[in-house]
Amino acid sequence: MTVTIPNLPSLYEAFSTEAKWQKFWEDNQVYKADPNHKGEPYCVVIPPPNVTGSLHMGHAFEGALIDTLVRYHRMKGRNTLWLPGTDHASIAVQTILEKQLKAEGKTRHDLGREKFLERAWQWKAESGGTIINQLKRLGVSVDWTRERFTLDEGLSKSVLEAFIRLHEEGLIHRSNYLVNWCPASGSAVSDLEVEPKEVNGNLWYFRYPLSDGSGFLEVATTRPETMLGDTGVAVNPHDDRYKHLIGKTVTLPIMNREIPIIGDELVDATFGTGCVKVTPAHDPNDFEMGKRHDLPFINIMNKDGTLNENAGDFQGQDRFVARKNLVARLDAEGVLVKVEEYKHTVPYSDRGKVPVEPLLSTQWFVKIRPLADKTLDFLDNQDSPEIVPQRWHKVYRDWLVNLRDWCISRQLWWGHQIPAWYAVSETEGEITDSTPYFVARNEEEALEKAKVQFGEDVKLVQDSDVLDTWFSSGLWPFSTLGWPEETEDLATYYPTATLVTGFDIIFFWVARMTMMGTHFTGKMPFKTVYIHGLVRDENNKKMSKSANNGIDPLLLIAKYGTDALRYTLIKEVAGAGQDIRLEYDRKKDESISVEASRNFANKLWNAARFVMMNLDGQTPAQLGQPVPTELSDKWIVSRFNQVVKQTNHDIDNYGLGEAAKGLYEFIWGDFCDWYIELVKSRLQKDAEPTSRKVAQQIIAYILEGILKLLHPFMPHITEEIWQTLTQQPAENPQLLPLQAYPEADDNLIDSALETQFDLLIGTIRTIRNLRAEADIKPGVKITANLQSESASERFILTAGQAYIQDLAKVETLTIVDTNPVVIPEEIAQVEDNKYWRGIKIIALIVVALIGLKVAIFVGNTALDIPFFGTSFEIVGLGYVGWFIIRYLLKSEAREELFAKYFPPSETPIEPELPPTVLQEKENSIAGVIGTVQVVIPLKGVVDIEVVRAKLEKSLQKAEAEAQSLSARLSNSKFVDKAPADVVQTTRETLVEAQKQAEILRIRLETLS
């Protein structure tokens, strides 16, 4: 009967294979979590991308890292849940919709809040799933049945409950405070939504005259228009130049307002003139100084970025127009001293793309200190959460220490509307800073509260603002699991295991989640925070929209495959938290980095095809567990278990890049390039049956183990190969992601053998390189001489002699001692006499003892015979005495006796000496691996003169290049005027040319 041998197609089609398995996994809910499943819970919540977003390289990198961890822990038997979802992105969605309305000649106010929100939900339904669909292209093993959205019903309930509880506890308040204001979006923005940009600006110097006419103070500022709201001038109280002026006043130019001179430690006496203007309503530092010194707070700006009535003659002007006009007027009045160019950092609104304005505004705030202090207690006393890498621990702690009250209200309509209702009937139908309000779960509850205080006729209006998106995101680890309800998911999967996120939001999102989690649940929301780095472009620059240097991951997926991109991103990580660099050719939209990973996938595919073609249609399970017999078998099994052990250790310690590189080296190098080559002859049909069976068992065992080890990194190709290797049925197959991850067997690890086998591999590689250098044709068998002074090296070379001859095409192989000990003839003779004499004496003693034993036995028997016994005893004693005198007292007698019974052989015994060192090196080529010298005689193998001519030609070329480069670098004009990178490249090329010439000279010497 013909055996059907399952096999893979000749070419791996990444696109179709990956799409097939992504659909299968999702359709069959393979990754659906079950709280009742056995195993320790391992839960990860996805850092929710904005619903407006599209997949960028940062998403791909983060997704690959998380999926590797989740797949690994699932295969380790843990009860895993990776929970997906998106953030409603208040400002981003509203900006999109308002642009659409503007194109139609409308505003959101023309539609009204209700119609506007209807349109927003319609947009979400049509376009809001883009990034989710793109995430699915990554093959992430999330539980799509639990997908959440920060504005869905369940999470909205969580947000409402959190707000009310915090308000009832006195931790949420409504106050007039300084906030980051974005004139473009007309809303306060969080610190996270502010992007610091370095700009080339100016530093303007003005004179503020002392009110008593005794002189003036000179101040410097980067925002001259804000002087219209100045309410003081500050100096350092220890500055001898000005401390005598503290308590006096100056007259503010243009506004003619007397303002005090104050002393404050915050002032840097070395900056500018040492005097600073104080505008408490428009600068964070000035705001704090204003409170300390009880200064007035004068707001000069409208929320659209124009100046208000407090700006006098500049009312109605845009802030930057007013700046220009104000400076011109101060110059005309002789107040402007000078203008200097000044590079400084300006905070820009990430969404509005304009400089934010510190603005005094009535907003809702979270009193942050009680929350931060509780979180600090977890960190300091429980080391919770554990932060990887450790260097971010201090950054996170410092942020918690320095947190100020958090502005959580936004002047938008898309988002969680603040659950506060104002009794506008008490303030003439308007919402003012003093209008009474009621926080409630709904309007009915608020109305009941209001009636108790103001009677039946009270009229309420809900606050039109929405909550900062980061408020709902701060609840994400537990709101997604059902909080405030005591759900089964919450009880099982909270606290979550690992948070994987970028360092750029550790201050904002991570800190908010830890504060909210510890406050509302009493538990840290995650055990570990794994902080990853950035994906940098081919020039090692941070990718950003402004720099237009992003790389589209979907384009690379389409060209090379998802697995190739994922594996590249992970393999490039050199240590937890490090940035990675992605090589990319923008002209061709190609990446040599990802292409290398695609080639790795093809290498694995082809190796799997070879293995399956040599298993006679059997699966690894049918073949059974191998028992290594040959040296190469023991080596590959040891290497495999070593890699299993190291991979588990690396992933457990977040060394994902190290794990990926280790697997790459083992799969490509040890298994594909070496073991498969070593075992090919044993897999032939006519090979010795027992050896062939063991070889089949081992290649099947190692391949299946490789697929399991690699699966978390490259899930699609490993699933496809594993299904075929294990011959899973089309209906209800077992799946690779649900198999157990390999565990190392320490009993099968032989580090000494691995070290020894490295010598064999190195020797084979050296012979191959020497063959290539000498241009020996691949099919030609050669002679190779291996010389080593190490007995252990010679032992392993001898043990692996067949491997060397087979893989390096060596017909005659000689293995000798480099420095054998040669024993002089006279010494050898002395040694021979000494040892020979000892052997003889020992032999005589043995003979005598045997004889004595026999005599005793015979004597005892004879003694039992009457009369005869006494006579026999007398004769026996006499004979023994004669024997001793005749044969044992003198050396000549002993030699005679020994020669009688042990005659010498015709050929004298000579000590076996090791072969002498091979001295003949002429017309040969040599190399070294460890202390092993490899010599290949070339005579009769190649035309030595042709080889010599080729080497001489190459040497001339290398020397000419080195001479040319050296002359260029000796030219001062070139060194001084050429770009630094060109000069450095020239130096590096010169070193390479000189090194190449030196190598060629050495090769020529071996032919002399």
JSON list of N, CA and C in Angstrom, two decimals, residues 168-202:
[
{"chain": "A", "resi": 168, "resn": "GLU", "atom": "N", "xyz": [-18.74, 62.98, 45.94]},
{"chain": "A", "resi": 168, "resn": "GLU", "atom": "CA", "xyz": [-19.27, 62.80, 47.30]},
{"chain": "A", "resi": 168, "resn": "GLU", "atom": "C", "xyz": [-18.15, 62.75, 48.34]},
{"chain": "A", "resi": 169, "resn": "GLU", "atom": "N", "xyz": [-16.97, 62.29, 47.93]},
{"chain": "A", "resi": 169, "resn": "GLU", "atom": "CA", "xyz": [-15.83, 62.23, 48.84]},
{"chain": "A", "resi": 169, "resn": "GLU", "atom": "C", "xyz": [-15.06, 63.55, 48.91]},
{"chain": "A", "resi": 170, "resn": "GLY", "atom": "N", "xyz": [-15.54, 64.55, 48.18]},
{"chain": "A", "resi": 170, "resn": "GLY", "atom": "CA", "xyz": [-14.87, 65.84, 48.18]},
{"chain": "A", "resi": 170, "resn": "GLY", "atom": "C", "xyz": [-13.62, 65.89, 47.33]},
{"chain": "A", "resi": 171, "resn": "LEU", "atom": "N", "xyz": [-13.47, 64.91, 46.45]},
{"chain": "A", "resi": 171, "resn": "LEU", "atom": "CA", "xyz": [-12.27, 64.85, 45.62]},
{"chain": "A", "resi": 171, "resn": "LEU", "atom": "C", "xyz": [-12.49, 65.42, 44.22]},
{"chain": "A", "resi": 172, "resn": "ILE", "atom": "N", "xyz": [-13.71, 65.82, 43.89]},
{"chain": "A", "resi": 172, "resn": "ILE", "atom": "CA", "xyz": [-13.98, 66.55, 42.66]},
{"chain": "A", "resi": 172, "resn": "ILE", "atom": "C", "xyz": [-14.61, 67.88, 43.05]},
{"chain": "A", "resi": 173, "resn": "HIS", "atom": "N", "xyz": [-14.08, 68.95, 42.48]},
{"chain": "A", "resi": 173, "resn": "HIS", "atom": "CA", "xyz": [-14.62, 70.28, 42.81]},
{"chain": "A", "resi": 173, "resn": "HIS", "atom": "C", "xyz": [-14.64, 71.15, 41.55]},
{"chain": "A", "resi": 174, "resn": "ARG", "atom": "N", "xyz": [-15.43, 72.18, 41.58]},
{"chain": "A", "resi": 174, "resn": "ARG", "atom": "CA", "xyz": [-15.52, 73.14, 40.47]},
{"chain": "A", "resi": 174, "resn": "ARG", "atom": "C", "xyz": [-14.86, 74.43, 40.93]},
{"chain": "A", "resi": 175, "resn": "SER", "atom": "N", "xyz": [-13.81, 74.87, 40.20]},
{"chain": "A", "resi": 175, "resn": "SER", "atom": "CA", "xyz": [-13.04, 76.03, 40.66]},
{"chain": "A", "resi": 175, "resn": "SER", "atom": "C", "xyz": [-12.56, 76.85, 39.47]},
{"chain": "A", "resi": 176, "resn": "ASN", "atom": "N", "xyz": [-12.18, 78.09, 39.79]},
{"chain": "A", "resi": 176, "resn": "ASN", "atom": "CA", "xyz": [-11.57, 78.98, 38.80]},
{"chain": "A", "resi": 176, "resn": "ASN", "atom": "C", "xyz": [-10.06, 78.79, 38.91]},
{"chain": "A", "resi": 177, "resn": "TYR", "atom": "N", "xyz": [-9.46, 78.28, 37.84]},
{"chain": "A", "resi": 177, "resn": "TYR", "atom": "CA", "xyz": [-8.08, 77.83, 37.94]},
{"chain": "A", "resi": 177, "resn": "TYR", "atom": "C", "xyz": [-7.41, 78.01, 36.59]},
{"chain": "A", "resi": 178, "resn": "LEU", "atom": "N", "xyz": [-6.10, 77.99, 36.60]},
{"chain": "A", "resi": 178, "resn": "LEU", "atom": "CA", "xyz": [-5.34, 78.13, 35.35]},
{"chain": "A", "resi": 178, "resn": "LEU", "atom": "C", "xyz": [-5.30, 76.79, 34.62]},
{"chain": "A", "resi": 179, "resn": "VAL", "atom": "N", "xyz": [-5.65, 76.80, 33.33]},
{"chain": "A", "resi": 179, "resn": "VAL", "atom": "CA", "xyz": [-5.67, 75.58, 32.53]},
{"chain": "A", "resi": 179, "resn": "VAL", "atom": "C", "xyz": [-4.94, 75.82, 31.21]},
{"chain": "A", "resi": 180, "resn": "ASN", "atom": "N", "xyz": [-4.62, 74.70, 30.54]},
{"chain": "A", "resi": 180, "resn": "ASN", "atom": "CA", "xyz": [-4.11, 74.79, 29.16]},
{"chain": "A", "resi": 180, "resn": "ASN", "atom": "C", "xyz": [-5.30, 74.99, 28.24]},
{"chain": "A", "resi": 181, "resn": "TRP", "atom": "N", "xyz": [-5.32, 76.13, 27.55]},
{"chain": "A", "resi": 181, "resn": "TRP", "atom": "CA", "xyz": [-6.47, 76.41, 26.69]},
{"chain": "A", "resi": 181, "resn": "TRP", "atom": "C", "xyz": [-6.06, 76.38, 25.23]},
{"chain": "A", "resi": 182, "resn": "CYS", "atom": "N", "xyz": [-6.84, 75.66, 24.43]},
{"chain": "A", "resi": 182, "resn": "CYS", "atom": "CA", "xyz": [-6.59, 75.59, 22.99]},
{"chain": "A", "resi": 182, "resn": "CYS", "atom": "C", "xyz": [-7.59, 76.48, 22.27]},
{"chain": "A", "resi": 183, "resn": "PRO", "atom": "N", "xyz": [-7.17, 77.65, 21.79]},
{"chain": "A", "resi": 183, "resn": "PRO", "atom": "CA", "xyz": [-8.10, 78.54, 21.09]},
{"chain": "A", "resi": 183, "resn": "PRO", "atom": "C", "xyz": [-8.69, 77.91, 19.83]},
{"chain": "A", "resi": 184, "resn": "ALA", "atom": "N", "xyz": [-7.94, 77.01, 19.18]},
{"chain": "A", "resi": 184, "resn": "ALA", "atom": "CA", "xyz": [-8.43, 76.43, 17.94]},
{"chain": "A", "resi": 184, "resn": "ALA", "atom": "C", "xyz": [-9.62, 75.51, 18.18]},
{"chain": "A", "resi": 185, "resn": "SER", "atom": "N", "xyz": [-9.56, 74.69, 19.23]},
{"chain": "A", "resi": 185, "resn": "SER", "atom": "CA", "xyz": [-10.67, 73.77, 19.52]},
{"chain": "A", "resi": 185, "resn": "SER", "atom": "C", "xyz": [-11.64, 74.35, 20.52]},
{"chain": "A", "resi": 186, "resn": "GLY", "atom": "N", "xyz": [-11.29, 75.49, 21.14]},
{"chain": "A", "resi": 186, "resn": "GLY", "atom": "CA", "xyz": [-12.18, 76.13, 22.11]},
{"chain": "A", "resi": 186, "resn": "GLY", "atom": "C", "xyz": [-12.38, 75.30, 23.35]},
{"chain": "A", "resi": 187, "resn": "SER", "atom": "N", "xyz": [-11.30, 74.63, 23.81]},
{"chain": "A", "resi": 187, "resn": "SER", "atom": "CA", "xyz": [-11.44, 73.75, 24.96]},
{"chain": "A", "resi": 187, "resn": "SER", "atom": "C", "xyz": [-10.16, 73.73, 25.77]},
{"chain": "A", "resi": 188, "resn": "ALA", "atom": "N", "xyz": [-10.33, 73.41, 27.05]},
{"chain": "A", "resi": 188, "resn": "ALA", "atom": "CA", "xyz": [-9.17, 73.10, 27.87]},
{"chain": "A", "resi": 188, "resn": "ALA", "atom": "C", "xyz": [-8.61, 71.77, 27.38]},
{"chain": "A", "resi": 189, "resn": "VAL", "atom": "N", "xyz": [-7.30, 71.59, 27.49]},
{"chain": "A", "resi": 189, "resn": "VAL", "atom": "CA", "xyz": [-6.68, 70.34, 27.09]},
{"chain": "A", "resi": 189, "resn": "VAL", "atom": "C", "xyz": [-5.79, 69.85, 28.22]},
{"chain": "A", "resi": 190, "resn": "SER", "atom": "N", "xyz": [-5.60, 68.53, 28.25]},
{"chain": "A", "resi": 190, "resn": "SER", "atom": "CA", "xyz": [-4.77, 67.95, 29.30]},
{"chain": "A", "resi": 190, "resn": "SER", "atom": "C", "xyz": [-3.29, 68.14, 28.96]},
{"chain": "A", "resi": 191, "resn": "ASP", "atom": "N", "xyz": [-2.45, 67.88, 29.94]},
{"chain": "A", "resi": 191, "resn": "ASP", "atom": "CA", "xyz": [-1.01, 67.96, 29.70]},
{"chain": "A", "resi": 191, "resn": "ASP", "atom": "C", "xyz": [-0.59, 67.01, 28.59]},
{"chain": "A", "resi": 192, "resn": "LEU", "atom": "N", "xyz": [-1.26, 65.86, 28.50]},
{"chain": "A", "resi": 192, "resn": "LEU", "atom": "CA", "xyz": [-0.90, 64.87, 27.50]},
{"chain": "A", "resi": 192, "resn": "LEU", "atom": "C", "xyz": [-1.20, 65.37, 26.09]},
{"chain": "A", "resi": 193, "resn": "GLU", "atom": "N", "xyz": [-2.18, 66.27, 25.98]},
{"chain": "A", "resi": 193, "resn": "GLU", "atom": "CA", "xyz": [-2.56, 66.78, 24.68]},
{"chain": "A", "resi": 193, "resn": "GLU", "atom": "C", "xyz": [-1.78, 68.03, 24.30]},
{"chain": "A", "resi": 194, "resn": "VAL", "atom": "N", "xyz": [-0.71, 68.28, 25.07]},
{"chain": "A", "resi": 194, "resn": "VAL", "atom": "CA", "xyz": [0.17, 69.42, 24.78]},
{"chain": "A", "resi": 194, "resn": "VAL", "atom": "C", "xyz": [1.51, 68.88, 24.32]},
{"chain": "A", "resi": 195, "resn": "GLU", "atom": "N", "xyz": [1.98, 69.35, 23.18]},
{"chain": "A", "resi": 195, "resn": "GLU", "atom": "CA", "xyz": [3.26, 68.91, 22.63]},
{"chain": "A", "resi": 195, "resn": "GLU", "atom": "C", "xyz": [4.26, 70.05, 22.67]},
{"chain": "A", "resi": 196, "resn": "PRO", "atom": "N", "xyz": [5.30, 69.93, 23.47]},
{"chain": "A", "resi": 196, "resn": "PRO", "atom": "CA", "xyz": [6.32, 71.00, 23.52]},
{"chain": "A", "resi": 196, "resn": "PRO", "atom": "C", "xyz": [7.11, 71.04, 22.21]},
{"chain": "A", "resi": 197, "resn": "LYS", "atom": "N", "xyz": [7.24, 72.24, 21.65]},
{"chain": "A", "resi": 197, "resn": "LYS", "atom": "CA", "xyz": [8.01, 72.41, 20.42]},
{"chain": "A", "resi": 197, "resn": "LYS", "atom": "C", "xyz": [9.06, 73.49, 20.62]},
{"chain": "A", "resi": 198, "resn": "GLU", "atom": "N", "xyz": [10.25, 73.21, 20.16]},
{"chain": "A", "resi": 198, "resn": "GLU", "atom": "CA", "xyz": [11.31, 74.21, 20.23]},
{"chain": "A", "resi": 198, "resn": "GLU", "atom": "C", "xyz": [11.18, 75.14, 19.03]},
{"chain": "A", "resi": 199, "resn": "VAL", "atom": "N", "xyz": [11.09, 76.43, 19.29]},
{"chain": "A", "resi": 199, "resn": "VAL", "atom": "CA", "xyz": [10.89, 77.42, 18.22]},
{"chain": "A", "resi": 199, "resn": "VAL", "atom": "C", "xyz": [11.95, 78.51, 18.33]},
{"chain": "A", "resi": 200, "resn": "ASN", "atom": "N", "xyz": [12.17, 79.16, 17.21]},
{"chain": "A", "resi": 200, "resn": "ASN", "atom": "CA", "xyz": [13.04, 80.34, 17.19]},
{"chain": "A", "resi": 200, "resn": "ASN", "atom": "C", "xyz": [12.18, 81.56, 17.44]},
{"chain": "A", "resi": 201, "resn": "GLY", "atom": "N", "xyz": [12.27, 82.09, 18.63]},
{"chain": "A", "resi": 201, "resn": "GLY", "atom": "CA", "xyz": [11.45, 83.24, 19.01]},
{"chain": "A", "resi": 201, "resn": "GLY", "atom": "C", "xyz": [12.32, 84.44, 19.35]},
{"chain": "A", "resi": 202, "resn": "ASN", "atom": "N", "xyz": [11.75, 85.32, 20.16]},
{"chain": "A", "resi": 202, "resn": "ASN", "atom": "CA", "xyz": [12.46, 86.53, 20.58]},
{"chain": "A", "resi": 202, "resn": "ASN", "atom": "C", "xyz": [12.31, 86.73, 22.08]}
]
